[in-house]
Short mmCIF file of C-alpha atoms in Angstrom, two decimals:
data_model
loop_
_atom_site.label_atom_id
_atom_site.label_comp_id
_atom_site.label_asym_id
_atom_site.label_seq_id
_atom_site.Cartn_x
_atom_site.Cartn_y
_atom_site.Cartn_z
CA MET N 511 -1.31 30.38 -13.01
CA ALA N 512 -3.84 28.24 -11.15
CA CYS N 513 -4.49 24.56 -10.46
CA PHE N 514 -7.76 22.93 -9.52
CA VAL N 515 -9.37 19.85 -8.03
CA PRO N 516 -12.41 18.74 -10.10
CA PHE N 517 -15.78 17.99 -8.52
CA ASN N 518 -15.98 14.59 -10.27
CA ASN N 519 -13.62 11.91 -11.58
CA ARG N 520 -14.79 11.97 -15.17
CA ASN N 521 -11.77 13.53 -16.90
CA LEU N 522 -8.85 13.36 -14.50
CA ASP N 523 -7.23 11.04 -11.98
CA ILE N 524 -5.93 12.84 -8.91
CA SER N 525 -3.18 11.70 -6.58
CA PHE N 526 -1.44 12.91 -3.43
CA LEU N 527 2.12 12.12 -2.38
CA VAL N 528 2.61 12.80 1.33
CA PHE N 529 6.15 13.49 2.58
CA ARG N 530 7.73 14.02 5.98
CA PRO N 531 10.88 16.13 5.47
CA THR N 532 14.13 14.90 7.01
CA VAL N 533 16.16 18.02 6.14
CA VAL N 534 16.42 21.28 8.05
CA PHE N 535 15.95 23.49 5.02
CA VAL N 536 12.61 22.38 3.60
CA ASP N 537 12.96 24.81 0.70
CA GLU N 538 15.46 22.35 -0.81
CA LEU N 539 12.78 19.65 -0.79
CA VAL N 540 10.28 22.03 -2.39
CA GLU N 541 12.74 22.82 -5.19
CA ALA N 542 13.36 19.10 -5.75
CA LEU N 543 9.61 18.49 -5.97
CA LYS N 544 9.30 21.27 -8.55
CA THR N 545 11.80 19.38 -10.71
CA PHE N 546 9.83 16.20 -10.06
CA SER N 547 6.69 17.97 -11.32
CA VAL N 548 8.41 18.74 -14.61
CA CYS N 549 9.42 15.10 -15.00
CA THR N 550 5.86 13.84 -14.40
CA GLN N 551 4.57 15.80 -17.40
CA ASN N 552 6.05 13.14 -19.68
CA LEU N 553 3.91 10.55 -17.83
CA GLY N 554 0.65 12.42 -18.40
CA CYS N 555 0.51 14.75 -15.41
CA VAL N 556 -1.32 17.85 -16.63
CA GLN N 557 -1.17 19.86 -13.43
CA SER N 558 0.65 19.67 -10.14
CA SER N 559 1.00 21.60 -6.92
CA ILE N 560 2.94 21.56 -3.66
CA PHE N 561 1.32 22.19 -0.27
CA ARG N 562 3.44 23.04 2.78
CA SER N 563 1.99 22.49 6.25
CA ILE N 564 1.58 25.71 8.24
CA HIS N 565 2.41 24.16 11.63
CA GLY N 566 3.25 20.50 11.07
CA ASN N 567 6.16 18.76 9.42
CA MET N 568 4.49 17.69 6.19
CA ILE N 569 4.68 18.39 2.47
CA ILE N 570 2.00 17.20 0.02
CA TRP N 571 2.50 16.96 -3.73
CA TYR N 572 -0.75 17.03 -5.68
CA GLY N 573 -0.97 15.74 -9.24
CA ALA N 574 -3.82 15.52 -11.75
CA TRP N 575 -3.36 12.98 -14.55
CA MET N 576 -5.11 12.15 -17.77
CA LYS N 577 -7.76 9.53 -17.04
CA ARG N 578 -6.63 5.89 -17.14
CA CYS N 579 -7.77 2.44 -16.01
CA SER N 580 -6.72 0.79 -12.73
CA GLU N 581 -4.04 -1.36 -14.37
CA ASN N 582 -2.51 1.68 -16.01
CA LYS N 583 -2.50 3.46 -12.65
CA GLU N 584 -0.37 0.67 -11.24
CA MET N 585 2.01 1.09 -14.16
CA LEU N 586 2.02 4.83 -13.56
CA THR N 587 2.94 4.32 -9.91
CA SER N 588 5.82 2.07 -10.98
CA ALA N 589 7.05 4.80 -13.29
CA VAL N 590 6.60 7.65 -10.81
CA LEU N 591 8.38 6.22 -7.77
CA PRO N 592 11.85 5.97 -9.41
CA LEU N 593 11.61 9.70 -10.18
CA LEU N 594 11.70 10.33 -6.43
CA SER N 595 15.21 8.92 -6.04
CA ASN N 596 16.71 12.42 -5.73
CA ILE N 597 14.25 13.22 -2.94
CA SER N 598 14.85 10.11 -0.83
CA GLY N 599 17.59 11.85 1.15
CA MET N 600 15.37 14.84 1.91
CA ALA N 601 12.08 13.27 2.96
CA ILE N 602 10.24 10.06 3.75
CA LEU N 603 7.38 9.20 1.41
CA LEU N 604 4.51 8.34 3.77
CA GLU N 605 1.77 7.72 1.21
CA HIS N 606 1.06 7.70 -2.51
CA ILE N 607 -2.71 7.65 -2.92
CA PHE N 608 -5.19 8.03 -5.77
CA PHE N 609 -8.47 9.68 -4.82
CA GLU N 610 -11.79 10.03 -6.62
CA ALA N 611 -13.66 13.33 -6.37
CA TYR N 612 -17.38 12.73 -5.97
CA ALA N 613 -18.89 16.10 -4.97
CA GLY N 614 -18.01 19.73 -4.51
CA GLU N 615 -19.20 23.29 -3.95
CA SER N 616 -17.85 26.67 -5.03
CA ARG N 617 -18.84 30.25 -4.30
CA GLU N 618 -17.21 31.32 -7.55
CA GLY N 619 -19.88 29.64 -9.68
CA ILE N 620 -17.46 27.13 -11.19
CA CYS N 621 -17.32 23.33 -10.97
CA VAL N 622 -13.77 23.02 -9.64
CA ALA N 623 -11.86 24.02 -6.51
CA LYS N 624 -9.32 26.47 -7.97
CA PHE N 625 -6.19 27.58 -6.13
CA SER N 626 -2.95 29.46 -6.81
CA THR N 627 0.42 29.99 -5.15
CA GLY N 628 -0.04 31.60 -1.74
CA ASP N 629 -3.56 30.29 -1.16
CA ILE N 630 -4.56 28.50 2.04
CA VAL N 631 -6.05 25.00 1.84
CA LEU N 632 -7.42 22.72 4.55
CA MET N 633 -7.57 18.93 4.28
CA ASN N 634 -9.64 16.67 6.53
CA VAL N 635 -8.93 12.95 6.24
CA ALA N 636 -10.99 10.21 7.92
CA SER N 637 -10.08 6.50 8.01
CA PRO N 638 -12.80 4.16 9.36
CA THR N 639 -12.15 1.06 11.43
CA ALA N 640 -15.82 0.01 11.28
CA GLY N 641 -18.89 0.60 9.13
CA ASP N 642 -19.49 0.60 5.39
CA LEU N 643 -17.34 2.90 3.24
CA ASN N 644 -20.28 3.89 1.04
CA ASP N 645 -22.22 4.94 4.13
CA LEU N 646 -19.21 6.96 5.25
CA CYS N 647 -19.05 8.66 1.85
CA TYR N 648 -22.68 9.71 2.17
CA ALA N 649 -22.13 10.93 5.74
CA ASN N 650 -19.04 12.85 4.64
CA LEU N 651 -21.03 14.47 1.83
CA ALA N 652 -23.90 15.40 4.16
CA LEU N 653 -21.52 17.05 6.61
CA PHE N 654 -19.66 18.80 3.81
CA ARG N 655 -22.79 20.36 2.35
CA ASP N 656 -24.11 21.38 5.74
CA HIS N 657 -20.79 22.91 6.84
CA PHE N 658 -19.83 24.60 3.58
CA LEU N 659 -22.85 26.90 3.70
CA LYS N 660 -21.72 28.07 7.15
CA MET N 661 -17.98 28.34 6.47
CA GLU N 662 -17.40 32.06 6.03
CA GLY N 663 -14.34 32.62 3.89
CA ALA N 664 -14.31 29.16 2.30
CA VAL N 665 -14.08 29.65 -1.47
CA SER N 666 -14.62 26.05 -2.56
CA GLY N 667 -14.44 22.47 -1.38
CA VAL N 668 -14.34 18.90 -2.71
CA CYS N 669 -15.32 15.52 -1.26
CA LEU N 670 -12.82 12.75 -2.01
CA LYS N 671 -12.68 8.99 -1.49
CA CYS N 672 -9.62 6.81 -1.76
CA GLU N 673 -9.62 4.20 -4.52
CA ILE N 674 -7.61 1.53 -2.67
CA ILE N 675 -7.96 1.88 1.10
CA PRO N 676 -11.07 2.87 3.12
CA ARG N 677 -10.60 6.61 3.50
CA VAL N 678 -12.50 9.79 2.76
CA ALA N 679 -11.33 13.37 2.71
CA CYS N 680 -12.48 16.95 2.21
CA PHE N 681 -10.36 19.59 0.51
CA TYR N 682 -11.16 23.28 1.10
CA VAL N 683 -9.74 26.46 -0.42
CA TRP N 684 -9.94 29.58 1.81
CA LYS N 685 -9.81 33.31 1.23
CA SER N 686 -7.29 33.68 4.04
CA MET N 687 -5.73 31.91 7.00
CA HIS N 688 -7.80 34.11 9.33
CA PHE N 689 -11.09 32.72 7.97
CA CYS N 690 -9.78 29.16 8.18
CA TYR N 691 -8.70 29.47 11.82
CA SER N 692 -11.94 31.23 12.76
CA TRP N 693 -14.00 28.33 11.48
CA ILE N 694 -11.82 25.70 13.19
CA LEU N 695 -11.91 27.52 16.54
CA ASN N 696 -15.62 28.29 16.43
CA SER N 697 -16.96 24.98 15.09
CA ASP N 698 -18.22 22.53 17.73
CA TYR N 699 -16.72 19.26 16.53
CA ARG N 700 -18.43 17.08 19.14
CA LYS N 701 -21.93 18.37 18.40
CA THR N 702 -21.74 18.84 14.64
CA MET N 703 -19.63 15.88 13.46
CA LEU N 704 -19.39 13.06 15.98
CA PRO N 705 -23.13 12.24 15.98
CA TYR N 706 -22.89 11.56 12.22
CA LEU N 707 -19.61 9.65 12.30
CA ASP N 708 -19.54 7.89 15.66
CA LYS N 709 -20.57 4.47 14.32
CA PHE N 710 -17.57 4.37 11.94
CA LYS N 711 -14.95 4.62 14.72
CA LEU N 712 -12.87 7.03 12.69
CA GLU N 713 -9.31 8.18 12.87
CA ILE N 714 -9.63 11.83 11.81
CA LYS N 715 -6.74 14.08 10.86
CA TYR N 716 -6.62 17.58 9.44
CA ASP N 717 -3.97 20.11 8.58
CA ILE N 718 -3.72 23.60 7.12
CA PHE N 719 -1.40 24.14 4.18
CA ARG N 720 -0.06 27.01 2.13
CA VAL N 721 0.18 26.47 -1.62
CA VAL N 722 3.84 27.08 -2.49
CA PHE N 723 3.87 25.96 -6.14
CA VAL N 724 1.45 25.34 -9.01
CA SER N 725 1.99 24.14 -12.55
CA SER N 726 -0.70 23.45 -15.13
CA SER N 727 -0.83 22.63 -18.84
CA TYR N 728 -4.50 21.68 -18.83
CA GLN N 729 -6.43 23.86 -21.26
CA ASN N 730 -9.82 25.41 -20.36
CA PRO N 731 -10.29 23.24 -17.25
CA ILE N 732 -13.24 25.18 -15.86
CA ARG N 733 -15.23 25.06 -19.09
CA GLU N 734 -14.58 21.34 -19.53
CA GLU N 735 -15.65 20.56 -15.97
CA GLN N 736 -18.80 22.63 -16.37
CA GLU N 737 -19.65 20.75 -19.55
CA ALA N 738 -19.02 17.46 -17.73
CA MET N 739 -21.44 18.45 -14.96
CA VAL N 740 -24.12 19.33 -17.54
CA ASP N 741 -23.66 16.02 -19.37
#
């Protein structure tokens, strides 16, 4: 079974719930989030996944939902949060954010970033304290397209922008952890990124995650996303 992040926001809304575990045995939190994933299906969640930080103390729950308007997203948030009551003793919910996908690349010839249990993903998140968000989105896209061509071992990637707060992100799927670390260690951040982003005065964070769970009921996602790109 596989999940995916689309390259556009035409058919699905995507959200991330970021947790900091407060329990010693994080596997218990993962199991609780699996149950949470089942419960969200009744609210329109068609696929979900759990990412576990390789080095840090962070768990991310990813959910893709049937498309809805902003008001309905607020109602969805109100319905989702009570479902986390059983998790409150295991972790602190740091963020619940909806993102829009606005660009992507894949070496598999498909229009989604596809991943399965055991895969390695990298997330870069940038929050500006100055500058225009639209300009930052363009700069993020320019860097993404320039870097992706040079990122040996990167299978696919997606550019994301937050719907509520000024924030952009990139989501990458890798062939292996070795390829991911090689790119991080060999890339010259100061020369390749800072000249593009310096004017925005960014707070930049990134982390490497292992996919520990996927669940999807979305039928023919790749074909639908390809048709959306053609339209």
